[in-house]
PDB file of C-alpha atoms and ligand atoms in Angstrom:
ATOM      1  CA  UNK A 946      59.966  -4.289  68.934  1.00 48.00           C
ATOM      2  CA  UNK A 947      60.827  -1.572  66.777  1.00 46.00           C
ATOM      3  CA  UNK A 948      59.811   2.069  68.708  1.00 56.00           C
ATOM      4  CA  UNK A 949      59.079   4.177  66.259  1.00 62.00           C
ATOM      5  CA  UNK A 950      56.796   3.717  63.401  1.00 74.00           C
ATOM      6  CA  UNK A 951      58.458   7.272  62.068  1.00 89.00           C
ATOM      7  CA  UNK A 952      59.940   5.635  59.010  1.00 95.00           C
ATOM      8  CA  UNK A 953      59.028   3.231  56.702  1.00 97.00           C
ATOM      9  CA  UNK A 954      61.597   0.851  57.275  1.00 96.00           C
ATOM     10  CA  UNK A 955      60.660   1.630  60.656  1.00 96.00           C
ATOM     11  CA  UNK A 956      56.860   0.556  60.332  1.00 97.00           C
ATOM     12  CA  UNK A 957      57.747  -2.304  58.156  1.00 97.00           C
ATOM     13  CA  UNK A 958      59.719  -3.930  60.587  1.00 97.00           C
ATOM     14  CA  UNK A 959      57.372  -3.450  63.300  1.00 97.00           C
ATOM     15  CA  UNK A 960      54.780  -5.367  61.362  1.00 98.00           C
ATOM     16  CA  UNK A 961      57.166  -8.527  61.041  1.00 98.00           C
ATOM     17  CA  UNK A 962      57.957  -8.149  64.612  1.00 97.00           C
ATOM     18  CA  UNK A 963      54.540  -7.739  65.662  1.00 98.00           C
ATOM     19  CA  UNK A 964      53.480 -11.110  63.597  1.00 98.00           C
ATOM     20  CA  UNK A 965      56.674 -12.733  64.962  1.00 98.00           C
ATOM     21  CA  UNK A 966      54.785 -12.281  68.929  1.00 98.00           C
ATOM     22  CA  UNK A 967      51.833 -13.180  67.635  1.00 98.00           C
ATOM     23  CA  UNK A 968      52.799 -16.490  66.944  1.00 97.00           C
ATOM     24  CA  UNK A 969      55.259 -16.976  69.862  1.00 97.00           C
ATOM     25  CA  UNK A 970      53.053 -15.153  72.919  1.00 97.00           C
ATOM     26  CA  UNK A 971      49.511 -15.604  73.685  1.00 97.00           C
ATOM     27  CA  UNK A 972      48.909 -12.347  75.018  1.00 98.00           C
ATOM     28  CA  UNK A 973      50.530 -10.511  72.118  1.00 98.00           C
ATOM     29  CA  UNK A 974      47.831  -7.791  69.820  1.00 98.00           C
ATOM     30  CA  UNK A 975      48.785 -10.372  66.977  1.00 98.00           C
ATOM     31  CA  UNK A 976      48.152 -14.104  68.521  1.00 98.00           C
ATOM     32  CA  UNK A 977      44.027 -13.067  67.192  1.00 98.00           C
ATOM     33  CA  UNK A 978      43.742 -11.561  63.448  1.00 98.00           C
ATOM     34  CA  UNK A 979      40.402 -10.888  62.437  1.00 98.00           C
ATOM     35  CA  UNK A 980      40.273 -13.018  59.116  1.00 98.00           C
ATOM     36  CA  UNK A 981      37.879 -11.614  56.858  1.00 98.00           C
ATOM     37  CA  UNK A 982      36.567 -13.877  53.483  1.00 98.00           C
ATOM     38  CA  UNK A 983      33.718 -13.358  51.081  1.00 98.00           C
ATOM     39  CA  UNK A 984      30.934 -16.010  51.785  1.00 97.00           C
ATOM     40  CA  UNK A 985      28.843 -17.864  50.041  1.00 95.00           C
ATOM     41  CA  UNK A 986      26.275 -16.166  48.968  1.00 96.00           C
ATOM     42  CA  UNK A 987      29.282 -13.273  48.467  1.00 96.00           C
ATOM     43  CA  UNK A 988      28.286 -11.030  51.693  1.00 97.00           C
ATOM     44  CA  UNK A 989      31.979 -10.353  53.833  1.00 98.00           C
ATOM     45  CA  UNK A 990      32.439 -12.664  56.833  1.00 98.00           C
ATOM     46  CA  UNK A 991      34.849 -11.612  59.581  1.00 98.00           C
ATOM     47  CA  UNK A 992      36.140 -14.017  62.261  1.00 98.00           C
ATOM     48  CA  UNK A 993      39.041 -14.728  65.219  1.00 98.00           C
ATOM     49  CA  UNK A 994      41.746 -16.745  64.548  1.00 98.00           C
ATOM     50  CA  UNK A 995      44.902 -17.451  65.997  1.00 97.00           C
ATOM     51  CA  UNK A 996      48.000 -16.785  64.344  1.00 98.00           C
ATOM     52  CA  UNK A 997      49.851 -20.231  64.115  1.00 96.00           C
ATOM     53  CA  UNK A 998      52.959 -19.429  61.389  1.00 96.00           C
ATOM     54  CA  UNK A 999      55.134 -15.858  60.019  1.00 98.00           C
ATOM     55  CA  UNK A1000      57.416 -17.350  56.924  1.00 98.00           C
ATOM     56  CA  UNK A1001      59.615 -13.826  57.043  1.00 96.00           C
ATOM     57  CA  UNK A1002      61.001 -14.683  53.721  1.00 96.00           C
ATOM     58  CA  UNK A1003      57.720 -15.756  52.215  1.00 97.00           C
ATOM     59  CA  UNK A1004      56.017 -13.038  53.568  1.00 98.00           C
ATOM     60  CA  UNK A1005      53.394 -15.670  54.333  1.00 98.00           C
ATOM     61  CA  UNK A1006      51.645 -16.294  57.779  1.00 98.00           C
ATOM     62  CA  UNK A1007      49.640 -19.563  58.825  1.00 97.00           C
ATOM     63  CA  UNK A1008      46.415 -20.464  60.496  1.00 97.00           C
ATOM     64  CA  UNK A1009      45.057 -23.617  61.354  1.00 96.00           C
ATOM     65  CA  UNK A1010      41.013 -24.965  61.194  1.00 97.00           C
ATOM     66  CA  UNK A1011      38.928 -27.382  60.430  1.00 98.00           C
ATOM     67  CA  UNK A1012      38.204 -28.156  56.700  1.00 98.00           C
ATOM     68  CA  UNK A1013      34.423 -28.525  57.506  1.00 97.00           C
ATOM     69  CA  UNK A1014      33.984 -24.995  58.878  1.00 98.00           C
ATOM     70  CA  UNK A1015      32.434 -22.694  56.520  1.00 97.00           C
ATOM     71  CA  UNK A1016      35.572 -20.082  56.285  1.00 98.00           C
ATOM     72  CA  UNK A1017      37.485 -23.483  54.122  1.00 98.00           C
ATOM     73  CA  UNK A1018      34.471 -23.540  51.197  1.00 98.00           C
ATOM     74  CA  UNK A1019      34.894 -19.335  51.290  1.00 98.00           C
ATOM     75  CA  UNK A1020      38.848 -19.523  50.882  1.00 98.00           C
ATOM     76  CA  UNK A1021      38.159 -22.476  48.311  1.00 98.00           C
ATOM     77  CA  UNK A1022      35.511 -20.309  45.924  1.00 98.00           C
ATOM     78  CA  UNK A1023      37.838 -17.251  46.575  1.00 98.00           C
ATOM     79  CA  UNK A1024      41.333 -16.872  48.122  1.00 98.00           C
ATOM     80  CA  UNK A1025      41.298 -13.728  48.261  1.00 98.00           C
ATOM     81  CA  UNK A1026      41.033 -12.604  52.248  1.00 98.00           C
ATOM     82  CA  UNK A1027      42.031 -10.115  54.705  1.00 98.00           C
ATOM     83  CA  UNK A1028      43.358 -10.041  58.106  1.00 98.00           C
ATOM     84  CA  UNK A1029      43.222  -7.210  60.630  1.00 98.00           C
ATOM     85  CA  UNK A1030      45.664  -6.625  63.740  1.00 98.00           C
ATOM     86  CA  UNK A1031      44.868  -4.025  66.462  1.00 98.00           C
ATOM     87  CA  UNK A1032      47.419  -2.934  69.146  1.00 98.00           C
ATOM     88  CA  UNK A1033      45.384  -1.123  71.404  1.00 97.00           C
ATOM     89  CA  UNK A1034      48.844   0.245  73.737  1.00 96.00           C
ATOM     90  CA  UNK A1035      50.389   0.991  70.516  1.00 95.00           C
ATOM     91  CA  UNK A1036      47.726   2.356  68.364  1.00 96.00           C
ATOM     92  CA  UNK A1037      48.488   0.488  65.543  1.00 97.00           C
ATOM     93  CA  UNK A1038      46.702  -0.950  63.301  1.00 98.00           C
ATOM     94  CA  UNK A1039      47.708  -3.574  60.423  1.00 98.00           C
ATOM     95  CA  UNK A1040      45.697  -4.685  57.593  1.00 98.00           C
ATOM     96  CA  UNK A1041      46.704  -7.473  55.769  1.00 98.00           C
ATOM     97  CA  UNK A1042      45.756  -8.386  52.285  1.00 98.00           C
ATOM     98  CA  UNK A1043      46.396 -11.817  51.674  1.00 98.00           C
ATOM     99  CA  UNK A1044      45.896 -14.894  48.829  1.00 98.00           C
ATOM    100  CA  UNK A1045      45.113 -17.819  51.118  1.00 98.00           C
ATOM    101  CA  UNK A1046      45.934 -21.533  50.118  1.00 98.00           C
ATOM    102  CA  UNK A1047      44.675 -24.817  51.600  1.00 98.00           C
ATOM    103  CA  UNK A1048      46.236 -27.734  52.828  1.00 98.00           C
ATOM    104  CA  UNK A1049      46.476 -30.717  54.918  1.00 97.00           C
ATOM    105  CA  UNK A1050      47.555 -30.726  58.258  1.00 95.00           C
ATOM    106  CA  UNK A1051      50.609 -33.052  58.781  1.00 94.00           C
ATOM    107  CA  UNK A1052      51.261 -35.611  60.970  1.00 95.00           C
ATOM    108  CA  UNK A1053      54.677 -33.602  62.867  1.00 94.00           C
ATOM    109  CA  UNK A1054      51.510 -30.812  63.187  1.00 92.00           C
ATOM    110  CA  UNK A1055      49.188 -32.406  65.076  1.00 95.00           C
ATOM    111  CA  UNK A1056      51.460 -34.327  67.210  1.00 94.00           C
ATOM    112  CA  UNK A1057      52.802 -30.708  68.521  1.00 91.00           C
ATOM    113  CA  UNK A1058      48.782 -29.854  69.135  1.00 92.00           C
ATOM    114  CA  UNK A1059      47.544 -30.429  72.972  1.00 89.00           C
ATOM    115  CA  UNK A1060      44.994 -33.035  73.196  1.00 89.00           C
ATOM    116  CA  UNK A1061      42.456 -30.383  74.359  1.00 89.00           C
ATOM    117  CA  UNK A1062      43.323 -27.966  71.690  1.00 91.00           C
ATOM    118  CA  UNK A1063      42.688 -30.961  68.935  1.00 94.00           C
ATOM    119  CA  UNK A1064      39.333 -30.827  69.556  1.00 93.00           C
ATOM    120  CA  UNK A1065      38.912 -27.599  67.093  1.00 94.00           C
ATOM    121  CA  UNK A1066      39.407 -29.608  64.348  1.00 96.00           C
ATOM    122  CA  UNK A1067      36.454 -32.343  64.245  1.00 95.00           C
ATOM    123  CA  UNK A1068      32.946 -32.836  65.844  1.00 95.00           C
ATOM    124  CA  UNK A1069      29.998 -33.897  65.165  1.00 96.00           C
ATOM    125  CA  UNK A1070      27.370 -32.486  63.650  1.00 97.00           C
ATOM    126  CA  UNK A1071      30.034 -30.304  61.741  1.00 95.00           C
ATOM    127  CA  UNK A1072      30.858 -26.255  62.450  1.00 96.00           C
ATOM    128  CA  UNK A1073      27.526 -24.437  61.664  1.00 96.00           C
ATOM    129  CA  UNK A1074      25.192 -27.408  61.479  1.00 96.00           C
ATOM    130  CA  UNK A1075      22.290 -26.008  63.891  1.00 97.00           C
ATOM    131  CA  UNK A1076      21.741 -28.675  67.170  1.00 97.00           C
ATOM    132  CA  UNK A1077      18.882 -28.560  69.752  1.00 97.00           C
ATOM    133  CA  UNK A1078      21.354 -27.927  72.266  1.00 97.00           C
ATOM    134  CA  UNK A1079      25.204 -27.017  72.758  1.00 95.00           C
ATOM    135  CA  UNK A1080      25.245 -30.591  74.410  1.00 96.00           C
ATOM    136  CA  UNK A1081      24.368 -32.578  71.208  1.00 96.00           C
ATOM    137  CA  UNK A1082      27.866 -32.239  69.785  1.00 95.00           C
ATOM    138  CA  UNK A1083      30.943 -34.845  70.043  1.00 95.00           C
ATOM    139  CA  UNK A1084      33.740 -32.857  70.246  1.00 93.00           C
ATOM    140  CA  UNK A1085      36.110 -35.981  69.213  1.00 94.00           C
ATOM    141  CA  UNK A1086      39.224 -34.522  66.964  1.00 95.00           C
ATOM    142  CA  UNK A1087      39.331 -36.196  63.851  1.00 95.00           C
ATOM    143  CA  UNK A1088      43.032 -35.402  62.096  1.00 96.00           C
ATOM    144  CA  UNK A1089      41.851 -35.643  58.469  1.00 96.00           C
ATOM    145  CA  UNK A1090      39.991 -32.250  59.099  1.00 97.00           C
ATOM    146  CA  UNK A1091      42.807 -30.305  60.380  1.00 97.00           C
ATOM    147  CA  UNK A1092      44.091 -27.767  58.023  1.00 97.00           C
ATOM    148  CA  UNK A1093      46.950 -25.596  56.900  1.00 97.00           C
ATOM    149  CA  UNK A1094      45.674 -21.854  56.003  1.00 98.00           C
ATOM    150  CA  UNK A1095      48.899 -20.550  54.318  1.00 98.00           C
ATOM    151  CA  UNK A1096      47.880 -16.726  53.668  1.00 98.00           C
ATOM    152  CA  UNK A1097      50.430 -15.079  51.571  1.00 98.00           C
ATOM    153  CA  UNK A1098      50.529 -11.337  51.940  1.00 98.00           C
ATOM    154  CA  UNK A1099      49.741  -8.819  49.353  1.00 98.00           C
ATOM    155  CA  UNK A1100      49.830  -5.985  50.974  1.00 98.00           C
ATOM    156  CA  UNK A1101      50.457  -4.612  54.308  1.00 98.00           C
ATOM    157  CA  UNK A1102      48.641  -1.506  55.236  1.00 98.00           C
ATOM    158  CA  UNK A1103      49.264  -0.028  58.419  1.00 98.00           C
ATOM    159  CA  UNK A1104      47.837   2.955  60.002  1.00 98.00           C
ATOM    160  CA  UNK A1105      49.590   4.743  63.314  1.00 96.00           C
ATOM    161  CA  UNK A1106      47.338   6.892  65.507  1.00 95.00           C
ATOM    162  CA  UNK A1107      50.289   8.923  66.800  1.00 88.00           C
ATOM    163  CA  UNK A1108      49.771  11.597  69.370  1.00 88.00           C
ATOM    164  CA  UNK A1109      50.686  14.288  66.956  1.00 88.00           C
ATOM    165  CA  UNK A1110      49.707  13.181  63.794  1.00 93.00           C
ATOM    166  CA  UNK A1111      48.240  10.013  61.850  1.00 96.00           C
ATOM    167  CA  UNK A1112      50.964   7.826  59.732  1.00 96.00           C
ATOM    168  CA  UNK A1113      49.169   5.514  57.588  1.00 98.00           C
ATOM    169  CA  UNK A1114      51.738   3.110  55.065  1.00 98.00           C
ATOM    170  CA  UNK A1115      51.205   1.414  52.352  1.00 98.00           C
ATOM    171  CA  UNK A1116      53.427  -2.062  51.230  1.00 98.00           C
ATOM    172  CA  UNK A1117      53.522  -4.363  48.374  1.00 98.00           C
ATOM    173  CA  UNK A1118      54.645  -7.615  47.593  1.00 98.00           C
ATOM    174  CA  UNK A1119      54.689  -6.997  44.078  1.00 97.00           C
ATOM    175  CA  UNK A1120      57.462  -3.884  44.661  1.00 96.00           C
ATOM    176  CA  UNK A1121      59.699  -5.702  47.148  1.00 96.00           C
ATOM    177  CA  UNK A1122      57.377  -4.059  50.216  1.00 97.00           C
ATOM    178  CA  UNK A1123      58.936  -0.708  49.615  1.00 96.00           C
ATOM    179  CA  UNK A1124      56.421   1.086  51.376  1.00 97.00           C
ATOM    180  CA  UNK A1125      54.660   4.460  50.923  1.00 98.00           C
ATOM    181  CA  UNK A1126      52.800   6.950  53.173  1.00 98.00           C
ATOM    182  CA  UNK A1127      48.972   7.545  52.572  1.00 98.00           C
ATOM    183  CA  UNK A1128      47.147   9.931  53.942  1.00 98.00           C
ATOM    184  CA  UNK A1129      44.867   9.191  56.772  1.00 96.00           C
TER     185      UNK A1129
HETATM  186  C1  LIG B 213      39.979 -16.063  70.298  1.00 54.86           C
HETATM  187  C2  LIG B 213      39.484 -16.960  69.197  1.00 54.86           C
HETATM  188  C3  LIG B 213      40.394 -17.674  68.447  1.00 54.86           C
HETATM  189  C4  LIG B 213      39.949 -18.517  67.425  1.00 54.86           C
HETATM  190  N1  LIG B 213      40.856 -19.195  66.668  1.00 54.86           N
HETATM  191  C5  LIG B 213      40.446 -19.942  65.621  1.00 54.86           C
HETATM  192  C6  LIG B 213      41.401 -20.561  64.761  1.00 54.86           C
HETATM  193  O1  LIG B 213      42.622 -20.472  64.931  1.00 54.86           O
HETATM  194  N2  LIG B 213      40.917 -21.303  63.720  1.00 54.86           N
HETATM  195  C7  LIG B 213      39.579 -21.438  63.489  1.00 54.86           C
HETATM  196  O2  LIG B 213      39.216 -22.106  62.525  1.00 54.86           O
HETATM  197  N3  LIG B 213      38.652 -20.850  64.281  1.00 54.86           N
HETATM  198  C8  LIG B 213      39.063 -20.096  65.345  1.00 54.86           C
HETATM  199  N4  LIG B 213      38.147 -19.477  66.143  1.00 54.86           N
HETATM  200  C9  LIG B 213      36.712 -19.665  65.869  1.00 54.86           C
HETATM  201  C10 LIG B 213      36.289 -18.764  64.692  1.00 54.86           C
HETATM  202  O3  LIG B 213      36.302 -17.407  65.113  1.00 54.86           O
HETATM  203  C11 LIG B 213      34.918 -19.127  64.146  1.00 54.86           C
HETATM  204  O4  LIG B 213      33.939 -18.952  65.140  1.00 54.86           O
HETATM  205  C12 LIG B 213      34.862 -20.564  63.630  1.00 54.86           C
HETATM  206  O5  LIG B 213      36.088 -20.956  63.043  1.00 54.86           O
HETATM  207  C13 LIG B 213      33.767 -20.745  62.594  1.00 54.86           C
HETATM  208  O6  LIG B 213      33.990 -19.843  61.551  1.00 54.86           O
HETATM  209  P1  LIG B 213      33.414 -20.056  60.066  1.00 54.86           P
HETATM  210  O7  LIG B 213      32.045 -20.637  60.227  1.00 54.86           O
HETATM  211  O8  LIG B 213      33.398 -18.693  59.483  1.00 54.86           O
HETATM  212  O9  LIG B 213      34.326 -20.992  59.357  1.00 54.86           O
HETATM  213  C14 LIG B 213      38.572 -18.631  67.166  1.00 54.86           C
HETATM  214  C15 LIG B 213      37.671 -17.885  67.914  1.00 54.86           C
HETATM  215  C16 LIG B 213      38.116 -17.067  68.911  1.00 54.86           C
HETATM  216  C17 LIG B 213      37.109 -16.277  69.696  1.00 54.86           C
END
């Protein structure tokens, strides 16, 4: 993990290392992104995930859910999402903004999924469908609703609450994530 976010090279590299733990170590700040979509009826929505993917040369990260939850029909109306990173012993903060496609899960996927952990992708009634009681739902998985989220990233914005001042950073795909400071 890179030390100091001092530099933009610096805090650019921290961000792929942070997404890199995220994916490889439960207890890292970047295993849960908030992923934020606009809804339905075009309010924001903001939920947990769990980072799953980080495509380095992409610049793409993954997530993985079920195509009946509501968060699928969002990305599906508009790709356009963020995701949001905290490291509390850090205090660092990365924003994401991201174009998010769909797709199937594959079979070599779900074979690496425990048996327990399939069970996020299926049920009945589906996600969101109200029941008279957390007890009238079948958890059984059901493969043909597990789903690829492949979010390509934007734009990285990351903000450092340093003890003697505030770094905030700016990076784009679209100039080769060159990076520039902002102010706080
Ligand atoms: C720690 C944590 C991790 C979660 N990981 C995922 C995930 O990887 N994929 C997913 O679809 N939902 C995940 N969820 C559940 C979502 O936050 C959300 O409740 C659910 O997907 C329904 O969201 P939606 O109705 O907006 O689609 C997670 C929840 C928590 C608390």
């Amino acid at each position: 993990m890179t030390d100091l976010p001092h530099t933009l090279p610096g805090t650019l590299a921290r961000v792929w290392d942070m997404l890199e733990a995220g994916v490889a170590d439960r207890t890292a700040p970047a295993r849960h992104p908030v992923l934020a979509t606009v809804g339905q009826d075009g309010g924001a929505e903001a939920r947990m995930v769990v980072l799953r993917g980080l495509d380095r040369d992409a610049g793409s990260v993954e997530v993985h859910t079920d195509s009946a939850s509501n968060k699928v029909q969002e990305i599906a109306t508009n790709p356009s999402c963020s995701m949001l990173i905290w490291d509390q012993e850090q205090q660092f903060q990365i924003r994401l903004r991201t174009l998010i496609s769909l797709a199937p899960g594959t079979p070599e996927d779900w074979d690496r999924i425990p048996d327990t952990a399939r069970r996020a992708y299926g049920g009945t009634p589906a996600p969101g469908i109200e029941i008279d009681d957390p007890a009238d739902h079948d958890p059984t998985p059901d493969f043909r609703r597990f789903t690829i989220l492949t979010a390509r990233i934007d734009a990285i914005e990351t903000l450092n609450l340093g003890p003697d001042l505030h770094r905030r950073a700016v990076f784009l795909r679209n100039d080769g994530f060159a990076g520039a400071w902002l102010a706080p």
